[in-house]
């Protein structure tokens, strides 16, 4: 219900209007009847009606003066004038006072009712707009943190051209920057794509929210500033400094960043790297500061993550380097054939020397080459990465996710060691027949063999490769096995008292007795004669 105050010095008109209009049907309640302008003003201030229906010509205070005074107190109240005079001055005064109706006496009730309907509809529209504006302001207030965060993103991306525009937007959003210096911090979750690749979108939101809480409870609890999440894996912080350049101020930022890193480590159980830009006195340089902080974080590629890196200390990579693919392939083949884990670690450390800041493109190219070379070696054995990992793409996909050289080095050591074990295991079964054939040939013809080439001639395999396989699978060389076979045969023959030692030497493949004796003593610790005498005594 709306409310109305009727002001008229004529009793009959005052009472008649009150009694003849169907106020309930109009949705209006008559809250007061005033006898003149002064009384009308007094009641209006007290009752604060939505509408006032007033006579113009009244004693003590006329309708125009009363309207002027009431409008100063109640600017939203709507007025309808009544008058017995068709007077232009009154009409002009009504227009100047923004009166919403002018009714001539004697009152035409239908005309008055129409005017009341119109003024009521006007007020309803005003109230709807006020409510809409109020709701809008409420939504803006509720979304203020979101709008502030978006402004921070726009600042860091360099969307604004003038500092005046920046300060105007900040003031509107309640973000004054009454400081002399600004610094940008960039926080990145280490190995995000490797460790959290399988988590849900909701879990990603919770993760970055938890990181933001740690930032707020440490860095922003100690230093004024604003935060925005750049992605599920990173956040940017603009810090406000009282002094443009201050070693003490920078130390404070570093200490706060360290506390943030330690809190994330302990409370969330993850590692983060934080880059810190220099301090600038211009808001327009925020994009450059942001870029510097990001570059500082990227420089962890050359060392390790979970630390604080100052942009001023992030060194650029050195000149381009080159590597020899053939030489690397030969070394990897050697590692796969006979290298230990220690040898593999040494090889990788040599490829990625810790004291040299290689260009990132060189590191990636070298790493791809090492992975490709090992794949080629597997293919030469009719195998591939899918034989080991179930899918060739797994190795290449994982390679894309590493963030530091140390991660790459550890992974390459693991890959080479895994491939080496796989190759050895595979060759153990594959070369079993070769080993059996070599032993069989030696067992049957040991007295006739002069060199390893004779043994493997019928096996269509090189002597060096045959010797490598034999040593790898049995722990001894082919020659060691040949000598063992000859010596064991010699020991059996020495047990026959009718066999001469020179005859035994010939039967076991030795052309001279002296050489046979020398080898026999080295193998058994005694000469052939001493061995026979010892056997005869038994």
XYZ file of C-alpha atoms in Angstrom:
538
model
C 0.000 0.000 0.000
C 1.121 3.512 -0.808
C 0.305 6.422 1.517
C -1.203 9.843 0.803
C -1.633 13.080 2.757
C -4.585 15.374 1.831
C -4.025 19.081 2.456
C -6.998 21.489 1.982
C -8.273 24.410 4.062
C -11.830 23.694 2.843
C -13.359 21.199 5.248
C -15.985 19.950 2.775
C -13.422 19.332 0.039
C -11.029 17.692 2.494
C -13.648 15.323 3.925
C -15.340 14.756 0.566
C -12.146 13.643 -1.187
C -11.334 11.367 1.719
C -14.782 9.762 1.687
C -15.650 9.590 -2.002
C -12.501 7.941 -3.442
C -12.138 4.114 -3.276
C -8.660 4.294 -1.807
C -8.385 0.541 -1.130
C -8.988 -0.237 -4.792
C -6.272 2.232 -5.716
C -3.883 0.562 -3.275
C -3.426 3.822 -1.412
C -3.990 4.613 2.278
C -4.931 8.105 3.509
C -2.574 8.646 6.432
C -3.460 12.279 7.257
C -5.707 15.309 6.648
C -4.099 18.754 6.979
C -5.946 22.070 7.221
C -3.315 24.353 5.672
C 0.228 24.460 4.277
C 1.910 24.729 7.654
C -0.061 21.781 9.032
C 0.629 19.879 5.794
C 4.367 20.419 6.120
C 4.339 19.296 9.766
C 2.365 16.105 9.048
C 4.379 15.336 5.907
C 7.683 15.399 7.801
C 6.165 13.158 10.471
C 4.215 10.715 8.251
C 6.532 10.709 5.183
C 3.750 9.924 2.684
C 4.372 8.690 -0.863
C 1.909 11.222 -2.305
C 0.459 14.587 -1.260
C -2.811 15.901 -2.710
C -2.910 19.609 -1.884
C -4.884 22.738 -2.531
C -2.800 25.603 -3.875
C -4.451 28.668 -2.322
C -4.450 28.237 1.475
C -3.945 30.550 4.478
C -0.798 30.538 6.646
C 1.257 28.757 3.930
C 0.076 28.126 0.386
C 0.584 24.858 -1.503
C 3.558 26.077 -3.506
C 5.607 27.120 -0.485
C 4.626 23.977 1.417
C 5.711 21.851 -1.557
C 9.070 23.617 -1.726
C 9.733 22.953 1.986
C 8.563 19.346 1.876
C 10.665 18.550 -1.216
C 13.762 19.578 0.710
C 12.930 16.929 3.307
C 11.198 14.335 1.123
C 12.518 14.566 -2.449
C 10.781 11.325 -3.541
C 7.261 12.402 -2.503
C 4.932 13.046 -5.462
C 2.482 16.021 -5.494
C -0.915 16.574 -7.132
C -2.219 20.154 -6.993
C -5.893 21.244 -6.702
C -7.092 24.775 -7.328
C -10.244 26.810 -7.933
C -8.307 29.203 -10.113
C -7.339 28.573 -13.693
C -4.284 30.667 -13.030
C -1.150 30.416 -15.224
C 1.146 31.462 -12.356
C 0.004 28.515 -10.244
C 0.348 26.184 -13.202
C 3.857 27.505 -13.909
C 4.779 27.018 -10.261
C 3.475 23.449 -10.368
C 5.602 22.701 -13.442
C 8.712 24.157 -11.830
C 8.136 21.985 -8.749
C 7.711 18.848 -10.882
C 4.115 18.356 -9.750
C 2.595 15.212 -11.298
C -1.026 16.432 -11.594
C -3.058 19.634 -11.622
C -6.801 19.249 -10.868
C -9.270 22.141 -11.090
C -12.034 22.556 -8.565
C -14.789 21.566 -8.354
C -13.072 18.151 -8.340
C -13.925 15.646 -11.071
C -13.493 12.321 -9.215
C -12.684 10.361 -12.382
C -10.026 12.913 -13.345
C -8.567 12.750 -9.821
C -8.647 8.960 -9.877
C -6.794 8.914 -13.211
C -4.162 11.273 -11.808
C -3.772 9.075 -8.730
C -3.372 5.961 -10.907
C -0.712 7.678 -12.999
C 1.267 8.967 -10.032
C 1.013 5.552 -8.390
C 2.327 3.821 -11.545
C 5.141 6.339 -11.745
C 6.108 5.654 -8.140
C 5.918 1.908 -8.728
C 8.335 2.232 -11.645
C 10.658 4.330 -9.503
C 10.567 1.758 -6.705
C 11.229 -1.052 -9.164
C 14.217 0.857 -10.514
C 15.432 1.594 -6.978
C 15.083 -2.086 -6.112
C 16.845 -3.060 -9.327
C 19.642 -0.579 -8.637
C 19.883 -1.814 -5.079
C 20.086 -5.430 -6.264
C 22.685 -4.439 -8.822
C 24.766 -2.632 -6.206
C 24.438 -5.663 -3.958
C 25.586 -7.980 -6.727
C 28.476 -5.675 -7.525
C 29.435 -5.626 -3.863
C 29.195 -9.396 -3.657
C 31.234 -9.817 -6.826
C 33.774 -7.184 -5.808
C 36.504 -9.783 -5.087
C 35.955 -11.255 -8.557
C 36.046 -7.802 -10.179
C 39.184 -6.932 -8.222
C 40.848 -10.180 -9.306
C 39.927 -9.512 -12.931
C 41.421 -6.045 -12.648
C 44.642 -7.578 -11.313
C 44.723 -9.897 -14.348
C 44.147 -6.939 -16.669
C 46.937 -5.009 -14.966
C 49.405 -7.867 -15.347
C 48.465 -8.423 -18.987
C 48.982 -4.743 -19.846
C 45.391 -4.031 -20.838
C 45.440 -0.401 -19.632
C 47.335 2.340 -21.426
C 47.330 5.153 -18.856
C 48.037 5.158 -15.138
C 45.147 7.577 -14.677
C 42.743 4.950 -16.000
C 44.321 2.340 -13.753
C 43.953 4.462 -10.622
C 40.350 5.387 -11.527
C 39.396 1.715 -11.891
C 41.138 0.835 -8.647
C 39.425 3.590 -6.744
C 36.027 2.454 -8.048
C 36.740 -1.089 -6.865
C 38.038 0.051 -3.484
C 41.648 -0.732 -4.344
C 43.673 2.424 -3.733
C 47.400 2.175 -4.403
C 48.863 4.888 -2.176
C 52.350 3.392 -2.396
C 55.616 4.299 -4.046
C 56.679 0.897 -5.315
C 55.238 -2.303 -6.723
C 56.619 -5.821 -7.013
C 55.129 -8.922 -8.612
C 55.476 -12.482 -7.326
C 54.690 -15.510 -9.484
C 54.024 -18.837 -7.735
C 53.954 -22.102 -9.671
C 53.154 -25.589 -8.406
C 56.128 -27.798 -9.297
C 55.566 -30.744 -11.665
C 51.832 -30.030 -11.763
C 51.193 -31.814 -15.058
C 53.098 -34.869 -13.867
C 51.713 -35.201 -10.338
C 48.148 -33.954 -10.744
C 47.272 -34.930 -14.323
C 44.534 -37.354 -13.254
C 42.685 -35.264 -10.639
C 39.166 -33.901 -11.241
C 38.282 -30.279 -12.009
C 36.844 -29.898 -8.510
C 40.073 -31.188 -7.002
C 42.044 -28.737 -9.155
C 39.910 -25.853 -7.812
C 40.454 -27.011 -4.231
C 44.183 -27.351 -4.825
C 44.765 -23.820 -6.114
C 42.353 -22.464 -3.483
C 44.450 -24.130 -0.771
C 47.576 -22.536 -2.231
C 45.867 -19.119 -2.279
C 44.929 -19.529 1.391
C 48.576 -20.186 2.216
C 49.544 -17.026 0.296
C 46.937 -14.974 2.167
C 47.988 -16.357 5.559
C 51.683 -15.645 4.967
C 52.647 -13.109 2.292
C 49.454 -11.017 2.276
C 49.142 -11.233 6.039
C 52.487 -9.456 6.335
C 52.537 -7.232 3.243
C 49.774 -5.256 1.469
C 48.873 -6.577 -1.945
C 46.477 -8.459 -4.184
C 46.367 -12.005 -5.529
C 44.969 -13.673 -8.623
C 45.119 -17.275 -9.763
C 46.520 -17.445 -13.283
C 45.609 -21.098 -13.803
C 45.050 -24.236 -11.758
C 48.825 -24.455 -11.296
C 49.898 -20.858 -10.645
C 49.085 -17.569 -8.941
C 50.353 -14.004 -9.215
C 50.676 -11.513 -6.365
C 51.085 -7.735 -6.668
C 52.803 -6.385 -3.560
C 52.766 -2.730 -2.535
C 55.961 -1.213 -1.191
C 56.335 2.000 0.814
C 59.760 2.604 -0.693
C 60.688 2.239 -4.326
C 64.099 0.718 -3.689
C 64.980 -0.804 -0.359
C 67.165 -3.818 0.401
C 65.292 -4.259 3.672
C 61.976 -4.211 1.820
C 63.161 -6.830 -0.690
C 64.466 -9.013 2.133
C 61.036 -8.803 3.765
C 59.389 -9.982 0.550
C 61.831 -12.893 0.243
C 61.260 -13.932 3.864
C 57.481 -13.810 3.438
C 57.757 -15.845 0.225
C 59.880 -18.429 2.040
C 57.293 -18.723 4.789
C 54.624 -19.215 2.145
C 56.646 -21.949 0.430
C 57.238 -23.749 3.729
C 53.529 -23.537 4.617
C 52.537 -25.014 1.252
C 55.129 -27.771 1.743
C 53.886 -28.686 5.211
C 50.131 -28.071 5.044
C 49.375 -29.223 1.490
C 52.331 -31.531 0.927
C 53.368 -30.052 -2.413
C 56.351 -28.146 -3.726
C 56.194 -24.667 -5.269
C 58.628 -22.242 -6.853
C 58.163 -18.485 -6.353
C 59.711 -15.856 -8.641
C 60.133 -12.292 -7.334
C 60.493 -9.264 -9.616
C 62.360 -6.053 -8.873
C 60.461 -3.090 -7.364
C 59.140 -0.388 -9.715
C 57.521 2.958 -9.027
C 55.140 2.841 -11.995
C 51.885 0.914 -12.206
C 52.305 0.762 -15.975
C 55.360 -1.462 -15.565
C 53.408 -4.226 -13.807
C 53.307 -6.360 -17.008
C 57.121 -6.216 -17.240
C 57.465 -7.081 -13.548
C 55.084 -9.990 -14.038
C 57.066 -11.227 -17.032
C 60.283 -10.991 -14.994
C 58.763 -12.995 -12.116
C 57.608 -15.663 -14.580
C 61.062 -15.817 -16.155
C 62.571 -16.273 -12.698
C 60.328 -19.299 -12.105
C 61.185 -20.723 -15.536
C 64.869 -20.492 -14.665
C 64.342 -23.347 -12.201
C 64.744 -25.443 -15.352
C 68.492 -25.123 -14.882
C 68.555 -26.270 -11.252
C 65.572 -27.447 -9.253
C 62.187 -26.349 -7.964
C 60.704 -25.672 -4.505
C 62.687 -22.499 -3.918
C 62.589 -18.700 -4.133
C 64.208 -17.117 -7.222
C 64.860 -13.396 -7.665
C 64.377 -12.114 -11.199
C 67.605 -10.141 -10.851
C 69.508 -13.402 -10.251
C 67.978 -15.406 -13.117
C 70.848 -15.828 -15.598
C 70.249 -16.052 -19.316
C 71.447 -19.244 -21.064
C 74.868 -19.325 -22.688
C 75.653 -19.666 -26.391
C 74.354 -22.557 -28.469
C 75.918 -25.993 -28.129
C 76.085 -29.005 -30.421
C 76.333 -32.724 -29.786
C 77.439 -35.769 -31.806
C 74.563 -38.208 -32.367
C 76.853 -41.078 -33.434
C 79.070 -40.661 -30.392
C 76.051 -40.585 -28.055
C 74.649 -43.732 -29.722
C 77.928 -45.589 -29.235
C 78.095 -44.597 -25.578
C 74.483 -45.615 -24.934
C 75.063 -48.965 -26.654
C 78.058 -49.487 -24.391
C 75.971 -48.606 -21.327
C 73.222 -51.018 -22.349
C 75.725 -53.818 -22.955
C 78.076 -53.499 -20.027
C 77.389 -50.290 -18.092
C 76.504 -50.079 -14.392
C 74.024 -47.648 -12.864
C 76.986 -45.536 -11.777
C 78.198 -45.438 -15.385
C 74.748 -44.313 -16.546
C 74.627 -41.488 -13.958
C 78.127 -40.372 -14.997
C 77.118 -40.325 -18.677
C 73.979 -38.231 -18.039
C 75.845 -35.786 -15.780
C 78.421 -35.369 -18.537
C 75.699 -34.627 -21.113
C 74.048 -32.045 -18.847
C 77.010 -30.422 -17.138
C 75.862 -28.660 -13.960
C 78.142 -25.638 -14.442
C 76.877 -24.822 -17.924
C 73.603 -22.997 -18.545
C 72.531 -24.615 -21.787
C 69.761 -23.036 -23.876
C 66.455 -24.719 -23.181
C 66.098 -25.634 -26.845
C 69.449 -27.454 -26.683
C 68.387 -29.391 -23.583
C 65.124 -30.456 -25.166
C 66.807 -31.399 -28.433
C 69.486 -33.436 -26.647
C 66.918 -35.185 -24.483
C 64.755 -36.055 -27.485
C 67.855 -37.406 -29.245
C 68.812 -39.656 -26.322
C 65.271 -41.018 -26.130
C 65.185 -41.537 -29.903
C 68.582 -43.288 -29.903
C 67.436 -45.757 -27.235
C 64.294 -46.378 -29.240
C 66.417 -47.109 -32.324
C 68.502 -49.569 -30.309
C 65.321 -51.305 -29.168
C 64.025 -51.424 -32.742
C 67.267 -53.088 -33.849
C 66.371 -55.863 -31.411
C 62.782 -56.025 -32.773
C 61.539 -54.263 -29.638
C 60.219 -50.774 -28.789
C 59.184 -48.658 -25.820
C 55.786 -50.296 -26.004
C 57.495 -53.607 -25.161
C 58.555 -52.060 -21.842
C 55.863 -49.484 -21.033
C 52.912 -50.834 -22.983
C 52.714 -47.715 -25.168
C 55.361 -45.869 -27.180
C 53.680 -42.514 -26.519
C 54.050 -42.787 -22.739
C 57.743 -41.913 -22.894
C 57.270 -38.960 -25.246
C 54.256 -37.640 -23.355
C 56.042 -37.719 -20.027
C 59.018 -35.927 -21.524
C 56.784 -32.907 -22.204
C 55.915 -32.512 -18.523
C 59.340 -32.111 -16.906
C 60.170 -28.639 -15.576
C 63.852 -28.878 -14.549
C 67.073 -30.374 -15.851
C 67.357 -32.405 -12.653
C 63.967 -33.992 -13.355
C 65.081 -34.785 -16.906
C 68.402 -36.247 -15.730
C 66.816 -38.484 -13.101
C 64.225 -39.654 -15.600
C 66.839 -40.435 -18.279
C 68.890 -42.452 -15.795
C 65.747 -44.406 -14.938
C 64.867 -44.926 -18.617
C 68.361 -46.130 -19.593
C 68.549 -48.435 -16.570
C 65.095 -49.846 -17.350
C 65.988 -50.411 -21.004
C 69.311 -51.970 -19.995
C 67.584 -54.424 -17.647
C 64.970 -55.208 -20.296
C 67.633 -55.832 -22.949
C 69.658 -58.082 -20.667
C 66.595 -60.030 -19.606
C 65.441 -60.417 -23.187
C 68.817 -61.420 -24.450
C 69.139 -63.975 -21.665
C 66.321 -65.993 -23.207
C 67.062 -65.124 -26.796
C 70.775 -66.063 -26.631
C 70.315 -69.213 -24.572
C 70.533 -71.341 -27.720
C 73.719 -69.540 -28.796
C 75.349 -70.283 -25.426
C 74.331 -73.942 -25.633
C 75.736 -74.236 -29.167
C 79.055 -72.639 -28.157
C 79.404 -74.984 -25.189
C 78.481 -77.993 -27.326
C 81.101 -77.121 -29.937
C 83.762 -76.688 -27.241
C 82.749 -79.877 -25.465
C 83.132 -81.902 -28.675
C 86.157 -80.245 -30.288
C 88.129 -78.597 -27.475
C 91.343 -80.366 -28.514
C 91.106 -78.993 -32.057
C 90.245 -75.368 -31.343
C 92.946 -72.758 -31.944
C 90.864 -69.543 -31.653
C 87.344 -68.298 -30.862
C 86.656 -67.711 -34.558
C 86.696 -71.459 -35.149
C 84.009 -71.939 -32.507
C 81.530 -69.405 -33.850
C 82.181 -69.884 -37.579
C 79.130 -72.096 -37.956
C 76.900 -69.844 -35.821
C 76.951 -66.799 -38.149
C 77.905 -64.428 -35.341
C 81.029 -62.316 -34.824
C 83.649 -63.514 -32.368
C 83.474 -60.280 -30.357
C 79.674 -60.317 -30.111
C 79.698 -64.039 -29.293
C 82.251 -63.440 -26.549
C 80.137 -60.521 -25.183
C 76.985 -62.646 -25.100
C 78.814 -65.583 -23.504
C 80.388 -63.375 -20.828
C 77.112 -61.578 -20.175
C 75.146 -64.809 -19.759
C 77.703 -67.076 -18.026
C 80.050 -64.678 -16.268
C 83.118 -66.084 -18.073
C 84.687 -65.683 -21.519
C 84.604 -68.349 -24.227
C 88.331 -68.879 -23.753
C 87.814 -69.334 -19.988
C 85.264 -72.047 -20.704
C 87.576 -73.687 -23.305
C 90.491 -73.760 -20.862
C 88.250 -75.166 -18.102
C 87.071 -77.898 -20.446
C 90.651 -78.805 -21.407
C 91.900 -78.799 -17.827
C 89.057 -80.984 -16.556
C 89.753 -83.425 -19.376
C 93.477 -83.327 -18.534
C 92.742 -84.147 -14.883
C 90.760 -87.206 -15.947
C 93.498 -88.380 -18.304
C 96.200 -87.922 -15.624
C 94.415 -90.538 -13.557
C 95.430 -93.121 -16.203
C 98.973 -94.256 -15.218
C 99.655 -95.528 -18.767
C 99.173 -92.074 -20.356
C 102.277 -90.014 -20.881
C 102.050 -86.294 -19.982
C 103.027 -85.224 -23.513
C 100.228 -87.457 -24.844
C 97.760 -85.785 -22.512
C 98.940 -82.351 -23.690
C 98.289 -83.308 -27.300
C 94.875 -84.820 -26.539
C 93.764 -81.612 -24.783
C 94.874 -79.318 -27.596
C 98.349 -78.143 -26.496
C 101.242 -78.414 -28.924
C 104.001 -78.307 -26.299
C 104.273 -80.069 -22.971
C 105.823 -77.027 -21.326
C 102.909 -74.750 -22.241
C 100.438 -77.404 -21.126
C 102.269 -77.720 -17.813
C 102.243 -73.939 -17.322
C 98.497 -73.640 -17.970
C 97.684 -76.687 -15.818
C 99.616 -75.306 -12.851
C 97.957 -71.916 -13.214
C 94.544 -73.600 -13.256
C 95.062 -76.197 -10.464
C 97.985 -74.810 -8.457
C 100.135 -77.913 -9.099
C 102.020 -79.411 -12.058
C 100.585 -82.374 -13.970
C 103.180 -84.703 -12.324
C 102.363 -83.383 -8.854
C 98.664 -83.891 -9.553
C 99.283 -87.525 -10.699
C 101.571 -88.314 -7.724
C 98.913 -86.935 -5.358
C 96.233 -89.055 -7.041
C 98.405 -92.212 -6.959
C 98.938 -91.877 -3.198
C 95.217 -91.966 -2.698
